Coordinates of C-alpha atoms and ligand atoms in Angstrom, one line a residue:
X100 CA 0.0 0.0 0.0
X101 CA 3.3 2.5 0.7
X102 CA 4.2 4.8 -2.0
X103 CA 7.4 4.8 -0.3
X104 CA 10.0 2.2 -1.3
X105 CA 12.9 0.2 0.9
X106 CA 16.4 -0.3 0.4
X107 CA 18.5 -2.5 2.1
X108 CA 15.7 -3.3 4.5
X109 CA 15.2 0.5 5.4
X110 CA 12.2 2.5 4.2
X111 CA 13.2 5.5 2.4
X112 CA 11.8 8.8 2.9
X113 CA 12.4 11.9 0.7
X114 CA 15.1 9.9 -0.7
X115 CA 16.9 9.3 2.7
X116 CA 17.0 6.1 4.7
X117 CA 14.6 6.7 7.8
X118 CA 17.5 6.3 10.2
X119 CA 19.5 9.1 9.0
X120 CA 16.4 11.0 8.2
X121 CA 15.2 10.3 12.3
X122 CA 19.3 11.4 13.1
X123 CA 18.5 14.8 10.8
X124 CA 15.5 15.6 12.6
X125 CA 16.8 15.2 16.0
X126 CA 14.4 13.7 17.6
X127 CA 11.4 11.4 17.4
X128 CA 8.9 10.9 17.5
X129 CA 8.0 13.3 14.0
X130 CA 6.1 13.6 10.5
X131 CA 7.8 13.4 7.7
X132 CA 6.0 14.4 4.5
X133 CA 7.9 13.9 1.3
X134 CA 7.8 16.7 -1.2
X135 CA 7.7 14.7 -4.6
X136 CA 4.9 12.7 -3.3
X137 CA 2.7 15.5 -3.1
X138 CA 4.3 16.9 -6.8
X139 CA 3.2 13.8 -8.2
X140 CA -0.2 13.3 -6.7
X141 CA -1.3 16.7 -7.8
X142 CA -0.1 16.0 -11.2
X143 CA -1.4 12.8 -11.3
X144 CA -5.0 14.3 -10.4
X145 CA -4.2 16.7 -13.6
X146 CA -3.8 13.7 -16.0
X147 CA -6.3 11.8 -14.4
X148 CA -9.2 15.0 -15.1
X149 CA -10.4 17.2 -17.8
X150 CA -7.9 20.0 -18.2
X151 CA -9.4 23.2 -17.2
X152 CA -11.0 21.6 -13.8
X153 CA -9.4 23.9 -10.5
X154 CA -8.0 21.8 -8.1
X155 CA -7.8 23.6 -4.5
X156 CA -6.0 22.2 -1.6
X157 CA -8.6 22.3 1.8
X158 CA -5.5 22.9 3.9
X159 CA -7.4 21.7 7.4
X160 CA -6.1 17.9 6.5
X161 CA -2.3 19.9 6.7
X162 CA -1.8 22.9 7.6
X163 CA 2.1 22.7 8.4
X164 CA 3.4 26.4 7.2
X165 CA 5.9 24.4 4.4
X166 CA 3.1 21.6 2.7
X167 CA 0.9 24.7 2.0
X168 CA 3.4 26.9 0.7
X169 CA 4.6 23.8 -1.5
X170 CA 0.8 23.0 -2.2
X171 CA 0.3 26.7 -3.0
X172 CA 2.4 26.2 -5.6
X173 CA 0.9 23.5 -7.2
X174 CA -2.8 24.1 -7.0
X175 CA -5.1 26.7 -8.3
X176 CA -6.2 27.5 -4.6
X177 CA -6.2 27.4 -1.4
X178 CA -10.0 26.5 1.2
X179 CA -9.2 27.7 4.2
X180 CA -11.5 27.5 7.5
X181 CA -10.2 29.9 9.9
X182 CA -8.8 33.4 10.2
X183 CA -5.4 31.6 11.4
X184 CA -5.3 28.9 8.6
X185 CA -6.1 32.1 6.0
X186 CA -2.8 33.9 7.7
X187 CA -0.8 30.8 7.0
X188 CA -2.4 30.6 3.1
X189 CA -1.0 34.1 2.5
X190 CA 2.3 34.1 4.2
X191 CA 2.9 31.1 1.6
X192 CA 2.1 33.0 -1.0
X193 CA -1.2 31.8 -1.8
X194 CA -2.8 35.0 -4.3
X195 CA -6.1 36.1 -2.5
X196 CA -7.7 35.6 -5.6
X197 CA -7.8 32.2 -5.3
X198 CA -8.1 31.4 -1.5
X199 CA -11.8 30.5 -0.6
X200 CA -13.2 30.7 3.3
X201 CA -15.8 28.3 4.5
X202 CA -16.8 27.0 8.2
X203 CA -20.1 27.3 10.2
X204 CA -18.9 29.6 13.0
X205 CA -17.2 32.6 11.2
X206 CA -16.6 34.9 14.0
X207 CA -17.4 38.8 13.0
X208 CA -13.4 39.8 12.9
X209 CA -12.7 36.6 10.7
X210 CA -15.3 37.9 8.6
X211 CA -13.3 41.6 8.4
X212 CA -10.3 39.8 7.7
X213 CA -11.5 38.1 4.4
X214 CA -13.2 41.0 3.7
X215 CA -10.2 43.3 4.2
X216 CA -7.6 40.6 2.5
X217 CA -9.9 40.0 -0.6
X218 CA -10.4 36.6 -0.6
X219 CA -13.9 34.6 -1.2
X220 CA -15.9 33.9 1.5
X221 CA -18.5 30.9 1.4
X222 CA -21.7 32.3 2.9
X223 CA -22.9 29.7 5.8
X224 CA -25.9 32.3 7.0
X225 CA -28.0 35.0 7.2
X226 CA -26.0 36.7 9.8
X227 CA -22.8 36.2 7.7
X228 CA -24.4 38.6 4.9
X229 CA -25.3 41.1 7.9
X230 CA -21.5 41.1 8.8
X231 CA -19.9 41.1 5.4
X232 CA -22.1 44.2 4.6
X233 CA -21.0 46.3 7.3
X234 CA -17.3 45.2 7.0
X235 CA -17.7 46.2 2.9
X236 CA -19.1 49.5 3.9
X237 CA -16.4 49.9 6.6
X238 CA -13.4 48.8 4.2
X239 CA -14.7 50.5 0.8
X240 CA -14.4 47.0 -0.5
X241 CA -17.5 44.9 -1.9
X242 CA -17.4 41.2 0.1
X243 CA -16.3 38.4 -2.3
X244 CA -19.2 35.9 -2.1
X245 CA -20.1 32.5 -2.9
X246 CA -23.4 30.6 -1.3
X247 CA -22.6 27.2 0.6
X248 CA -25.6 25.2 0.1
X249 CA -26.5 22.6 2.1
X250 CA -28.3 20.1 -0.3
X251 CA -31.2 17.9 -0.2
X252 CA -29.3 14.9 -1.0
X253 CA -26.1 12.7 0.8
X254 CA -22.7 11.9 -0.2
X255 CA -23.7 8.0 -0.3
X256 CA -20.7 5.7 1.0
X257 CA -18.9 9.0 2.8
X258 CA -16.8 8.3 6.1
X259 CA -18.1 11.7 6.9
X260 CA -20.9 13.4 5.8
X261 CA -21.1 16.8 5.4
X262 CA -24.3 17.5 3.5
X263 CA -28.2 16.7 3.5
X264 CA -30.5 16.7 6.4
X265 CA -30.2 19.0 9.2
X266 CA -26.7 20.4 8.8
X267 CA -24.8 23.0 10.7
X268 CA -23.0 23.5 7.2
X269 CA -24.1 26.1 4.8
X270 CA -27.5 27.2 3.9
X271 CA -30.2 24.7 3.5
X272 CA -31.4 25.1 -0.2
X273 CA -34.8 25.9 0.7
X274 CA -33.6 29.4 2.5
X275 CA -31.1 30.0 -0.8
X276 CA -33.6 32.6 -2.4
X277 CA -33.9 34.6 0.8
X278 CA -30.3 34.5 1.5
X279 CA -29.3 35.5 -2.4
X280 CA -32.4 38.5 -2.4
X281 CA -30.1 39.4 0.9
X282 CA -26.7 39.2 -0.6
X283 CA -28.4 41.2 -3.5
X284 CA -30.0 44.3 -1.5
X285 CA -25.9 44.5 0.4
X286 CA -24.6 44.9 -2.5
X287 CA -22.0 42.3 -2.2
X288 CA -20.0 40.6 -4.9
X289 CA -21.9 37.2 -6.0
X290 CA -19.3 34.7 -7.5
X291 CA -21.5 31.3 -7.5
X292 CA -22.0 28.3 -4.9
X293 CA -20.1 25.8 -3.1
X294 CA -21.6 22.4 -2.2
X295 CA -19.4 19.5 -0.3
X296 CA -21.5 16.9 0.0
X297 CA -18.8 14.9 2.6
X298 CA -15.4 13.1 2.9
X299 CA -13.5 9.6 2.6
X300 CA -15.1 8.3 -0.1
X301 CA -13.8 5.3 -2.1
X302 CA -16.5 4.7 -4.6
X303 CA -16.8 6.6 -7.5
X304 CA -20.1 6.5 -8.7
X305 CA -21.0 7.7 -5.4
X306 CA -18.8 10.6 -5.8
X307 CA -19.7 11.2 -9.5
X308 CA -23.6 10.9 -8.5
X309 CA -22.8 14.1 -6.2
X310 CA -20.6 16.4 -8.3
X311 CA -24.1 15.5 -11.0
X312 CA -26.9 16.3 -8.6
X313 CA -24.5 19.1 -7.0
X314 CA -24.2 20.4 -10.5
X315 CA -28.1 20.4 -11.4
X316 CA -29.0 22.3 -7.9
X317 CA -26.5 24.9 -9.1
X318 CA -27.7 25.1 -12.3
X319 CA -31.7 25.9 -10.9
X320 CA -30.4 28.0 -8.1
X321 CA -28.2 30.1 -11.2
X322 CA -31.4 31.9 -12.0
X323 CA -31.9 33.3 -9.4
X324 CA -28.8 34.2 -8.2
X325 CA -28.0 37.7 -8.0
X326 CA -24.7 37.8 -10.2
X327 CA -23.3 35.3 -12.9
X328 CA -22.1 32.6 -11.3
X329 CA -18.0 32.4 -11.7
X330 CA -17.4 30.1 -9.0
X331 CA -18.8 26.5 -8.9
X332 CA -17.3 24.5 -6.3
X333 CA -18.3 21.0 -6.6
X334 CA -17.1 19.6 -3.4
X335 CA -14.5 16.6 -3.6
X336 CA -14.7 13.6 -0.8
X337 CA -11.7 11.5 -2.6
X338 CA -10.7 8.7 -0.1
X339 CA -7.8 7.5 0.1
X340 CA -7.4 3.3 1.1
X341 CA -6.8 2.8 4.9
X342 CA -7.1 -0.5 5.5
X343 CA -6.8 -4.2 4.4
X344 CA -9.6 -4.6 1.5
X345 CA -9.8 -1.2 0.7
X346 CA -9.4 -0.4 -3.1
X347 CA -8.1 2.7 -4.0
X348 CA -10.2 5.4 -5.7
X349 CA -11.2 4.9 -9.3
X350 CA -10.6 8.1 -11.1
X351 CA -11.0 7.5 -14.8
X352 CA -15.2 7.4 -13.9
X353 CA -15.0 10.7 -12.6
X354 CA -13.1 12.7 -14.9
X355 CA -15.9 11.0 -17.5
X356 CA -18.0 12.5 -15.1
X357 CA -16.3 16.0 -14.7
X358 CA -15.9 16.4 -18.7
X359 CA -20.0 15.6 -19.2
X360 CA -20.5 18.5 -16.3
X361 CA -17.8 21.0 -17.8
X362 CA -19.1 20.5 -21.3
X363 CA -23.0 21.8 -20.3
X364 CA -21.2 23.9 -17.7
X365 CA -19.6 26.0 -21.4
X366 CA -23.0 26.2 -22.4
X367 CA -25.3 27.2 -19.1
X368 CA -23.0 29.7 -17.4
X369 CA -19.8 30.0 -19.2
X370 CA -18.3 32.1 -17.1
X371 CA -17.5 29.6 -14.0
X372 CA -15.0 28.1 -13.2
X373 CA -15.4 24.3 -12.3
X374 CA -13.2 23.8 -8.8
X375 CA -13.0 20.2 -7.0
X376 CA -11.3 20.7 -2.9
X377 CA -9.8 18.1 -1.6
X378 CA -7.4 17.8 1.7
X379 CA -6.8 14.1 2.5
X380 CA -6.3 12.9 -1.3
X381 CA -3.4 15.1 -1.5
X382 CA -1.7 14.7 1.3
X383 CA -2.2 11.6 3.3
X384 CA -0.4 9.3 1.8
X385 CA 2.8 11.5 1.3
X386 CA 3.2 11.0 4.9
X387 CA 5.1 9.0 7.5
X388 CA 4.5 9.1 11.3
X389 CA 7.7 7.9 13.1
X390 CA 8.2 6.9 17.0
X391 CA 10.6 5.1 18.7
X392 CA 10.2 1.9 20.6
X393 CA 11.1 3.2 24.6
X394 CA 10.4 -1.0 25.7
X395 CA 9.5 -4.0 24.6
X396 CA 7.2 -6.2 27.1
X397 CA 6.0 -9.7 27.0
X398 CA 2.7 -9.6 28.9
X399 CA 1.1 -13.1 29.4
X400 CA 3.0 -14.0 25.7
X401 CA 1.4 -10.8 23.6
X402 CA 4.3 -8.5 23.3
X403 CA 3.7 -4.9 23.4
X404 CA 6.4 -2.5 21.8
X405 CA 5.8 0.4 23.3
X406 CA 6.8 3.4 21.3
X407 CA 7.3 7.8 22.5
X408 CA 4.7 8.9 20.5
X409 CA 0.9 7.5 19.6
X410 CA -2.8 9.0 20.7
X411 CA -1.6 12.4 21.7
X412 CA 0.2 12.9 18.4
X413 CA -2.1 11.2 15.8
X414 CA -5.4 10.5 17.1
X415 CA -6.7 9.6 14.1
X416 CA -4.4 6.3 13.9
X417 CA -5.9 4.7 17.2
X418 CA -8.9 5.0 16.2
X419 CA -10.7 7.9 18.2
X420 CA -10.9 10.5 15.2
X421 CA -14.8 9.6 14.1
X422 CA -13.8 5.8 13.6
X423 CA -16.6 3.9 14.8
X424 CA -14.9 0.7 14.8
X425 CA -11.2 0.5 15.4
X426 CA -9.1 -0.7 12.7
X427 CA -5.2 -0.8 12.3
X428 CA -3.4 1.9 10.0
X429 CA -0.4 -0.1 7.8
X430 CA 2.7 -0.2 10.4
X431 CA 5.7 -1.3 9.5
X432 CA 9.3 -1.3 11.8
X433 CA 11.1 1.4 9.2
X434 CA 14.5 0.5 10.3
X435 CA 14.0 -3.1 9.5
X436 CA 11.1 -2.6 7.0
X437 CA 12.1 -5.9 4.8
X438 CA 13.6 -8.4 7.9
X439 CA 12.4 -12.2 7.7
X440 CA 11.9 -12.1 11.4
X441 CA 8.8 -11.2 12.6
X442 CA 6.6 -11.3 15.2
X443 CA 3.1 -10.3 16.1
X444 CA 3.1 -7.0 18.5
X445 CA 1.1 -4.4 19.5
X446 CA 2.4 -1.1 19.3
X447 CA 1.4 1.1 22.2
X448 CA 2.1 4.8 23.3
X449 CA 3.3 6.7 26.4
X450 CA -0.1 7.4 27.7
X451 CA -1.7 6.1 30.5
X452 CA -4.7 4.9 29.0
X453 CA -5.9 2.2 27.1
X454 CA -6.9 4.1 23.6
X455 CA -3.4 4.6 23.0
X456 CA -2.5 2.0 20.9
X457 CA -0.9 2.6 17.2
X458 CA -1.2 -1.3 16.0
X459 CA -3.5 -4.2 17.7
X460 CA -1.8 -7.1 17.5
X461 CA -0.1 -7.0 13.6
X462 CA 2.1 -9.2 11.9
X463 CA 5.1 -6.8 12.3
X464 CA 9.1 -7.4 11.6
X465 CA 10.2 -8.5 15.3
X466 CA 11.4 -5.0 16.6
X467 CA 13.4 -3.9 20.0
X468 CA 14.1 -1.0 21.7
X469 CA 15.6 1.6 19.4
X470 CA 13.7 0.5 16.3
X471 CA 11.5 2.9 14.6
X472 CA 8.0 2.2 14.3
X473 CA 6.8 3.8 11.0
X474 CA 2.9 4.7 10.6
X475 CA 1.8 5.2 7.1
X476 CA -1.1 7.2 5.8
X477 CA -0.4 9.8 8.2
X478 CA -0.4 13.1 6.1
X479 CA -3.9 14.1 6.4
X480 CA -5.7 15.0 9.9
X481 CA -2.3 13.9 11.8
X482 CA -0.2 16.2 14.5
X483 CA -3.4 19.3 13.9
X484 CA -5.9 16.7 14.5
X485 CA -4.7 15.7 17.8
X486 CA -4.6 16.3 21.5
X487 CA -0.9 17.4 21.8
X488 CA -0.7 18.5 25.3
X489 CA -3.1 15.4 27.1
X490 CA -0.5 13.8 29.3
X491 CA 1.9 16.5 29.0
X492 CA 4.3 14.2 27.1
X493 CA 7.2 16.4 24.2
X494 CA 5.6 17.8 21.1
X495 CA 6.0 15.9 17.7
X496 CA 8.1 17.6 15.1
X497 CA 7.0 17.6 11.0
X498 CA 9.4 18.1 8.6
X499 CA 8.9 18.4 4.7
X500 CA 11.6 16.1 3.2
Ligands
LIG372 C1 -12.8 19.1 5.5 C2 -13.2 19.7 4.3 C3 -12.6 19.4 3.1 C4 -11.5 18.4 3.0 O1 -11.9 17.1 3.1 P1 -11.0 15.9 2.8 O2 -11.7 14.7 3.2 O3 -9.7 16.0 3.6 O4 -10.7 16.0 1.3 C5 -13.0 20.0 1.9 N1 -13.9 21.0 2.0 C6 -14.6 21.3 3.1 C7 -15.6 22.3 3.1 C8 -14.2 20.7 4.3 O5 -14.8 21.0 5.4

């Protein structure tokens, strides 16, 4: 399942063995995120899709200053959900033009600072348009608009969803016409609609069955919008395979999919722009964490390799990020990635409790103290995405190799 390869028994990592890169570092445990990976999965994506399709980078699923300044350069923009993930967008260079600003809780002064920095904001309620308008007024600068819509329909097969039903995200489509007469009477600057239906999907024709309905809502709520629509954000939801069975995402059916929707797209508002967001699909498999066994115990003959770093650094890996049943992330011993001996081990962390456990009894290359237990996958929704300080244990360190 690893992208990344192994010579002479050690995995390799930006093109350096994983001891020397763990000796460069300095300490462990740490991310490592490897640079060409994420080249070559963005162009990849750009084969793999109609050309003309924008690809933005929904920088919650990394948000490390370095992987969005080298993402910035790759994509055509940059989500952001926050005031402090939009000041990390800029500083790397990210052109305001293309950052977009969505989340259901956008305080007032978050809503000055998009305003004030030019970038588009995806309206998630009436209140937002209130805000916008007196921030325009204030700055002399018309609020860049698009309308999250909250759809009458689900992402079907989505680890998360994120649309349909009663949603705290965006504007259910039934209150779109009030909200667009709103934006209209403010005065702000209309660009189109965003929908994101949900996340960690792995089937296709579930994904291309949202980015069609997505595009038919847009097209009806079009007329009435108050502004050509420019902007057509069509969500994204690209999984990426976790665990054993899973098959990775089929792409060819959706750029079909994406070329049918850009072609009508030319001839019913020519003027937008067709953008697809994805975080995890970029980044999550271009990443490593890396801990270091502390002990090895033999408790009534299941051994436990317990590691420095686990729950409190990647939450997502033992389980307690949304998993509903608990399932092992690929592990591998990186220092001794291709040895004939192995053993079945459970990898365990620092903390004093029983969720922190990295791998549940796998068939791992035997490992000992000093050996350096690699977990793959871990790009996306890693070191941000978990509880750093709970047990008051040393921060993890991420590098971009
Ligand atoms: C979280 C989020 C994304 C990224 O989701 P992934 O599963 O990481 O691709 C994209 N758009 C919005 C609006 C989000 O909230």
């Amino acid at each position: 399942m690893s992208q990344f390869p192994v010579v002479d028994g050690e995995l390799i990592v930006g093109g350096m063995p994983l001891s020397r890169l763990a000796a460069r570092v300095g300490q462990t445990p740490f991310y490592a995120y490897d640079r060409n990976l994420l080249t070559r999965r963005v162009s990849d994506l750009r084969t793999a899709l109609p050309a003309g399709i924008e690809l933005h980078y929904a920088m919650k699923a990394n948000p490390m200053p370095a992987v969005v300044a080298h993402m910035a350069r790759l994509v055509d923009g940059i989500d952001v959900a926050s005031a402090g993930e939009l000041k990390v967008a800029l500083d790397a260079g990210a052109d305001p033009a293309d950052v977009s600003f969505a989340g259901p809780g956008k305080r007032d002064v978050e809503l000055q600072q998009a305003v004030a920095s030019g970038v588009l904001v995806n309206l998630e309620s009436l209140r937002e348009v209130d805000v916008l308008a007196q921030a325009s007024a204030k700055l002399g600068l018309p609020a860049r608009v698009a309308v999250r819509v909250n759809p009458d329909f689900e992402l079907k097969g989505s680890g998360m969803k994120m649309g349909g039903g009663p949603k705290q995200f965006g504007v259910d489509v039934e209150v779109v016409p009030t909200l667009m007469a709103r934006i209209a009477a403010a005065g702000l600057a209309f660009e189109g609609f965003h929908l994101f239906a949900g996340s960690q999907n792995l089937r296709a024709d579930s994904i291309c069955e949202a980015q069609a309905k997505s595009y038919e809502l847009a097209l009806r709520l079009a007329e009435g919008a108050p502004g050509l629509v420019r902007f057509l954000n069509l969500g994204g939801g690209f999984g990426i395979p976790y665990f054993p069975g899973e098959q990775r995402l089929d792409l060819v059916p959706i750029g079909e999919n994406l070329s049918i929707i850009q072609a009508r797209a030319a001839k019913d508002m020519p003027q937008a722009s067709i953008v697809i967001e994805l975080g995890r699909y970029f980044v999550g498999e271009a990443g490593v964490y890396v801990a270091r066994v502390v002990d090895r115990k033999v408790s009534r003959g299941q051994v436990f390799l317990v590691a420095d770093g686990g729950l409190h650094h990647h939450l997502a890996a033992s389980g307690n990020f949304g998993q509903v049943v608990r399932k092992n992330y690929p592990v591998t011993i990186g220092n001794k990635a291709a040895s004939a001996k192995r053993e079945t081990a459970s990898v365990v962390g620092p903390l004093c409790t029983p969720l922190d456990l990295l791998a549940d009894r796998m068939d791992l290359p035997a490992a000992d103290v000093g050996d350096l237990v690699v977990v793959f996958q871990s790009g996306a929704y890693g070191a941000s995405a978990s509880p750093q300080n709970f047990l008051g244990h040393p921060a993890c360190v991420e590098v971009l190799v």
